[in-house]
Short mmCIF file of C-alpha atoms in Angstrom, two decimals:
data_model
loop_
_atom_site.label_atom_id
_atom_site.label_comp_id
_atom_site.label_asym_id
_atom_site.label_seq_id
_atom_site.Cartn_x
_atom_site.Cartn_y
_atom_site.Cartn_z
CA UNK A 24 108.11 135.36 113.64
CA UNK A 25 104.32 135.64 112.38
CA UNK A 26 104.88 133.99 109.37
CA UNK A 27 107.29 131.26 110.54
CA UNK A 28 104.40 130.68 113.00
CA UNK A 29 101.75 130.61 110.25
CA UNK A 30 104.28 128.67 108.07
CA UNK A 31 104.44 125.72 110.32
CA UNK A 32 100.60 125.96 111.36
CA UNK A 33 99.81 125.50 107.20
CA UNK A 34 101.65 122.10 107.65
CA UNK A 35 99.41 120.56 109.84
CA UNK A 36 97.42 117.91 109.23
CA UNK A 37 94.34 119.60 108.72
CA UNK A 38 95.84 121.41 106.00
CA UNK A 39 97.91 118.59 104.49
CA UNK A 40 94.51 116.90 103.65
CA UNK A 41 93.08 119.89 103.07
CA UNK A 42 95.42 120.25 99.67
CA UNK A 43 94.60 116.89 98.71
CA UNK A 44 90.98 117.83 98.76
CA UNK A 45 92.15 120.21 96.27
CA UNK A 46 93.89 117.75 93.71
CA UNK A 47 90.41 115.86 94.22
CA UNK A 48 88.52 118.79 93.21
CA UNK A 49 90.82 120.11 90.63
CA UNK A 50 90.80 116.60 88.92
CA UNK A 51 87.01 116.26 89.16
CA UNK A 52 86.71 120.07 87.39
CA UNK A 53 88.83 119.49 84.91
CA UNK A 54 87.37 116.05 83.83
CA UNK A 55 83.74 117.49 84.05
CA UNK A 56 83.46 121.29 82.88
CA UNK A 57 85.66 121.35 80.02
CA UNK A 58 83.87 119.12 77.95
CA UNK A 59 80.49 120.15 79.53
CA UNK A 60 81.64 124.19 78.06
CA UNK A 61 82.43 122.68 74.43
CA UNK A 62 79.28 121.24 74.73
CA UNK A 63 77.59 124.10 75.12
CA UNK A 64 78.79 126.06 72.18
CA UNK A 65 78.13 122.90 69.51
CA UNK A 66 74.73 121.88 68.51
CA UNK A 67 75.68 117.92 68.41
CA UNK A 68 78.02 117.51 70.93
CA UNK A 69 79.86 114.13 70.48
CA UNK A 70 82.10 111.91 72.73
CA UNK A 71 83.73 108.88 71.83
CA UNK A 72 83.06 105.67 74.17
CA UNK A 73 86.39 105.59 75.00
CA UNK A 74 86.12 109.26 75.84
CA UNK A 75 83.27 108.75 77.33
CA UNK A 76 84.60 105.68 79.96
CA UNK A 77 87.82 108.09 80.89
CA UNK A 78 85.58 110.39 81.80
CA UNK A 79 83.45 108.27 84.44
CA UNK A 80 86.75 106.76 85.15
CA UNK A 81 88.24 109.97 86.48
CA UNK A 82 85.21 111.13 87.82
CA UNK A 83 84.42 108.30 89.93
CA UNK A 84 88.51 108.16 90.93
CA UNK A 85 87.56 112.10 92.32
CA UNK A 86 84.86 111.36 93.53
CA UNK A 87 85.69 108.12 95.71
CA UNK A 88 89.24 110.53 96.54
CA UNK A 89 86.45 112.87 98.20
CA UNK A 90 85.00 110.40 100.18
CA UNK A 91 87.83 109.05 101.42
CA UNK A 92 89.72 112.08 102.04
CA UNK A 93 86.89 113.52 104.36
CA UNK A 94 86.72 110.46 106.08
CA UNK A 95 90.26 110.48 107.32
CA UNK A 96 89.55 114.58 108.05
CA UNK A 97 86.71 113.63 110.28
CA UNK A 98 89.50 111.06 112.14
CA UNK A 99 91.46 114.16 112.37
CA UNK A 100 88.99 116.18 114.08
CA UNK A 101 88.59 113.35 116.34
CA UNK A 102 91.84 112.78 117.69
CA UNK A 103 92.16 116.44 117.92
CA UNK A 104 89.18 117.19 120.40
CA UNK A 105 89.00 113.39 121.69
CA UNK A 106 92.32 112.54 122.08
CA UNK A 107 94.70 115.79 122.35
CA UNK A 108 97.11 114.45 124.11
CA UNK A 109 97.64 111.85 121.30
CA UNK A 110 97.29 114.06 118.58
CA UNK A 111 100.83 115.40 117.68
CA UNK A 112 101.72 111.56 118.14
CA UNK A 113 99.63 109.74 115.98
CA UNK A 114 98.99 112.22 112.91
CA UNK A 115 102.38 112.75 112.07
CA UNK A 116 103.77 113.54 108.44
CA UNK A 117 104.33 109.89 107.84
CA UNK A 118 101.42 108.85 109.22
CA UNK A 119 99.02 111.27 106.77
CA UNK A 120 101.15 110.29 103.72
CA UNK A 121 100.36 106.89 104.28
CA UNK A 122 96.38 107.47 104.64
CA UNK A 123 96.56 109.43 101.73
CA UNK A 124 98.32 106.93 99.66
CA UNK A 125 95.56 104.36 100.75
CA UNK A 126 93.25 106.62 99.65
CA UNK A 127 93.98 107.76 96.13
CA UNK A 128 95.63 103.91 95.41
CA UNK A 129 91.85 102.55 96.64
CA UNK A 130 89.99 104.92 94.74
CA UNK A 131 92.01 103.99 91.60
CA UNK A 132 91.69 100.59 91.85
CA UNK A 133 88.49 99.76 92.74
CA UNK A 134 87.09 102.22 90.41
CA UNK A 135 89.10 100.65 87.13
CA UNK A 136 87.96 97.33 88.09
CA UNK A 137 84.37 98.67 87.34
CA UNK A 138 85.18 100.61 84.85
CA UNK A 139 86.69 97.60 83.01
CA UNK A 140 83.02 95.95 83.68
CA UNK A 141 81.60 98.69 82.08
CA UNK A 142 84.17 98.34 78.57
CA UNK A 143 82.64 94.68 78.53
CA UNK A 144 79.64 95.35 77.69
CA UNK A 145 77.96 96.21 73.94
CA UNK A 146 76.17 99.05 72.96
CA UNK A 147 74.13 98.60 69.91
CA UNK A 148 72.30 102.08 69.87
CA UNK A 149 70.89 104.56 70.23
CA UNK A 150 73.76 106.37 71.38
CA UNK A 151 72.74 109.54 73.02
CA UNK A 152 73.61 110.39 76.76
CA UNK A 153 70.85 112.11 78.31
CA UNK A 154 73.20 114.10 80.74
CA UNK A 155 75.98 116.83 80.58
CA UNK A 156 78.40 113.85 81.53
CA UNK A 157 79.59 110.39 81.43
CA UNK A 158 77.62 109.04 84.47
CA UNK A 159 76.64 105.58 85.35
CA UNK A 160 72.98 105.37 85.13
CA UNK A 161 72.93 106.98 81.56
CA UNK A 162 75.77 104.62 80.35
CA UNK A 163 73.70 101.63 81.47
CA UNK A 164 70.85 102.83 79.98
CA UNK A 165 72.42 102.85 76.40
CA UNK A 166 73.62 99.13 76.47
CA UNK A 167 71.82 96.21 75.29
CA UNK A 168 73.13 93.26 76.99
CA UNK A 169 72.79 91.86 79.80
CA UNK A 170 73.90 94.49 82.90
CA UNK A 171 73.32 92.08 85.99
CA UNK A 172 76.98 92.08 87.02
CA UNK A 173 77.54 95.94 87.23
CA UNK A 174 74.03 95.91 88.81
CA UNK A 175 75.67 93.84 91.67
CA UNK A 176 78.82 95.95 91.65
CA UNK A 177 77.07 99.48 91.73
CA UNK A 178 75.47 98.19 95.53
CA UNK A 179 78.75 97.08 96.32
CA UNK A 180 81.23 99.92 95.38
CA UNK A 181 78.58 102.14 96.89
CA UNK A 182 78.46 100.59 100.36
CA UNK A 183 82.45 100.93 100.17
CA UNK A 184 83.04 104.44 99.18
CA UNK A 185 79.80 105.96 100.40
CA UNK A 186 77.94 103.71 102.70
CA UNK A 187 81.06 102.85 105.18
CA UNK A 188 82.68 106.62 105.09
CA UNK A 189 79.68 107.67 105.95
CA UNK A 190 78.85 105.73 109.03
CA UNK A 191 82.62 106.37 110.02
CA UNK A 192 82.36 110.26 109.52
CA UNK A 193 78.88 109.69 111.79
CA UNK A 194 80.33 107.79 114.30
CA UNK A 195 83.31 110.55 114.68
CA UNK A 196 80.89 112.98 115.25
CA UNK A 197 79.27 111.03 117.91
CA UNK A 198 82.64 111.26 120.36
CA UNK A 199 83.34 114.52 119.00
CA UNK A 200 79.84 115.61 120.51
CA UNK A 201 80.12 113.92 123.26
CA UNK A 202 83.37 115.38 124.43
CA UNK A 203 82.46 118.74 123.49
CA UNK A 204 79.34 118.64 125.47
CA UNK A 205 81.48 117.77 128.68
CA UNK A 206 83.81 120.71 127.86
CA UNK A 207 82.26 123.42 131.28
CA UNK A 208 83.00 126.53 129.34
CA UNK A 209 80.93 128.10 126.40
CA UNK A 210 83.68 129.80 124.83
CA UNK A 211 85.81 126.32 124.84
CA UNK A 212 82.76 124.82 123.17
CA UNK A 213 82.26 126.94 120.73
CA UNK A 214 86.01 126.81 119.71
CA UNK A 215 85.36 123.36 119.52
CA UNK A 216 82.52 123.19 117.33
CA UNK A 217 84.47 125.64 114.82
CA UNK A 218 87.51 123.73 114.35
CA UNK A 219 84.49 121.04 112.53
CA UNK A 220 81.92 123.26 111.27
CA UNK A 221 83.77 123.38 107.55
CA UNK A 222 84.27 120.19 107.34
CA UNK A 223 80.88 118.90 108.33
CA UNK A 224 79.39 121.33 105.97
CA UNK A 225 80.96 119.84 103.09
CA UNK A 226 80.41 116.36 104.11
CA UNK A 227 76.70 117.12 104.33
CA UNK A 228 76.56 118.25 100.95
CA UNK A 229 78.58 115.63 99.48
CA UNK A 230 76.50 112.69 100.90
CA UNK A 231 72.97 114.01 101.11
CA UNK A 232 73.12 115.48 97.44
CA UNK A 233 74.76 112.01 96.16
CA UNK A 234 72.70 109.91 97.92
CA UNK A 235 69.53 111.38 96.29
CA UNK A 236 71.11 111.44 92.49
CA UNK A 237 72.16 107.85 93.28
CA UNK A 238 69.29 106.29 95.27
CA UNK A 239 65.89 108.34 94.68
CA UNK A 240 65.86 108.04 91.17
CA UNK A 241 64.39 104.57 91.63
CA UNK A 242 61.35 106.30 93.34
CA UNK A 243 60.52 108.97 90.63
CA UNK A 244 62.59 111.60 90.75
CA UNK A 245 62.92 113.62 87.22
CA UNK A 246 66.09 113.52 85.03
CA UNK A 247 65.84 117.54 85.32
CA UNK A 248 66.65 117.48 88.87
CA UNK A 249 69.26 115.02 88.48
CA UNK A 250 71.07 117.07 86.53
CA UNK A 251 70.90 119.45 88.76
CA UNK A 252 71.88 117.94 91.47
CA UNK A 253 74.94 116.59 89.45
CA UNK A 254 76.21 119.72 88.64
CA UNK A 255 76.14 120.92 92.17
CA UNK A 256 78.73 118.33 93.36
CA UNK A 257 80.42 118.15 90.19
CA UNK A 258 80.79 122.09 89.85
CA UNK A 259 79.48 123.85 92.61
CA UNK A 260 81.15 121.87 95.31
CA UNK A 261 85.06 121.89 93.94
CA UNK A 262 83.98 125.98 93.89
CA UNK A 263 82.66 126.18 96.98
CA UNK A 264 85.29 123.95 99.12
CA UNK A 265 88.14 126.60 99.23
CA UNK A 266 84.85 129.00 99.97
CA UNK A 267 83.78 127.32 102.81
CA UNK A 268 87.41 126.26 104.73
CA UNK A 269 88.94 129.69 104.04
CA UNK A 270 86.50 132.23 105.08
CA UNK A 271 86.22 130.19 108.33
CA UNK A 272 89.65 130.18 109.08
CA UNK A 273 91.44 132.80 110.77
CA UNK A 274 94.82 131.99 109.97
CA UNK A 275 93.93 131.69 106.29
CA UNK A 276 92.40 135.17 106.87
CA UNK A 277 95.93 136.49 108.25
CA UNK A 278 98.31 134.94 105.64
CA UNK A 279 95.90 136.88 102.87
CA UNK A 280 96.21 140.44 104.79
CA UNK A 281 100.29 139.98 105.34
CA UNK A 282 100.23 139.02 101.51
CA UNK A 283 98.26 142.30 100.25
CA UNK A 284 99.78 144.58 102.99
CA UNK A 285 103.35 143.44 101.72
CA UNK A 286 102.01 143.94 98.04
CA UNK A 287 100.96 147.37 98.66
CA UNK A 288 104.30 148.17 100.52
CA UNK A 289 106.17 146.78 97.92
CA UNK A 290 104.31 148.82 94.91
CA UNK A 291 104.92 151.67 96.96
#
């Protein structure tokens, strides 16, 4: 009975976006740190430019995934604590496949119509990316024509897949405070409050380390640090995700114990 109970509790909603988060950081991993580990062990790395452009391509379609993805979590966690009673109503299975579809069909979209700005214009040398990746900002920096158009679309595709998720996420967590703080008990508050901790602990570090790679640069900031910065949402988040929502989650916690008791019966 425990683990037809833990069974159906795995295909929840939470958990159904949960494994997408996973594609999005498998796919972002993959695109990034093998190339970034053959780097390492040459002296001259090289990349073609049409290496180069799949990589952004992919990384941007993970990245924008992300965005997106937590943004319809943080709806989740709103209709669960705001809106209970609609809950098992409104996020059903059809329901999440269709936000998820939206999702991964925006992100691929929007992002190849930049990208296909990007293939139009020349670059005429030199030809060395000074970053462990195929980012934006270095790209642009390597062309010599004119860049005015992506210029206009960087604003642009940032307000979409950062700015407005953002403000959405924000504004979820407004009602979700709100109704917590009416909740009378302490322990039902705290329950509360857990069920969102994980997930607003990776949205933090998604959009406050993004938002400085992306937007303080234009006020100093060193190359170093962007690169650092970079590699901790490129790496250290898709590493850190399953961290964060698993040790956090007591079911999670069960499933692993039945697994390794059963194992250790079993070898026995």
């Amino acid at each position: 009975m425990g683990n037809r109970k833990s069974g159906k509790t795995l295909q929840s909603p939470m958990y159904f976006f949960l494994s997408q988060l996973a594609v999005s950081d498998i796919l972002l991993a993959t695109d990034i740190l093998p190339n970034t580990l053959h780097d390492l062990l040459v002296k001259e790395p090289i990349i073609s430019f049409s290496g180069c452009v799949i990589q952004f391509y992919f990384f941007a379609v993970a990245e924008a995934g992300e965005y997106f993805l937590l943004t319809a979590m943080s709806y989740d966690r709103f209709l669960a604590i705001c809106k209970p009673l609609h809950y098992t109503s409104i996020m059903n299975q059809h329901f999440c496949w269709i936000i998820v579809a939206i999702c991964w069909i925006l992100s691929i979209l929007l992002i190849l119509i930049f990208t296909i700005t990007i293939t139009k214009l020349q670059f005429c040398g030199p030809n060395v990316i000074d970053h462990y990746f195929c980012d934006i900002n270095p790209i642009l920096q390597l062309s010599c024509s004119d860049t005015t158009i992506v210029q206009i679309e960087k604003p642009l595709t940032a307000a979409f897949f950062l700015v407005t998720p953002f403000f959405i996420i924000i504004l979820s967590y407004i009602y979700i405070i709100n109704t917590v703080l009416k909740i009378p008990s302490i322990a039902g508050k705290k329950k509360a409050f857990s069920t969102c901790s994980s997930h607003l602990s990776v949205v933090c570090t998604y959009f406050v380390t993004l938002t400085i790679v992306y937007h303080v640069p234009s006020i100093g900031q060193s190359m170093n640090m962007t690169k650092f910065l970079s590699l901790l949402y490129t790496a250290g988040n898709p590493l850190m995700n399953p961290i964060i929502y698993s040790l956090r989650n007591k079911i999670l916690k069960q499933i692993v114990k039945n697994k390794l008791k059963s194992l250790c019966f079993n070898s026995d």
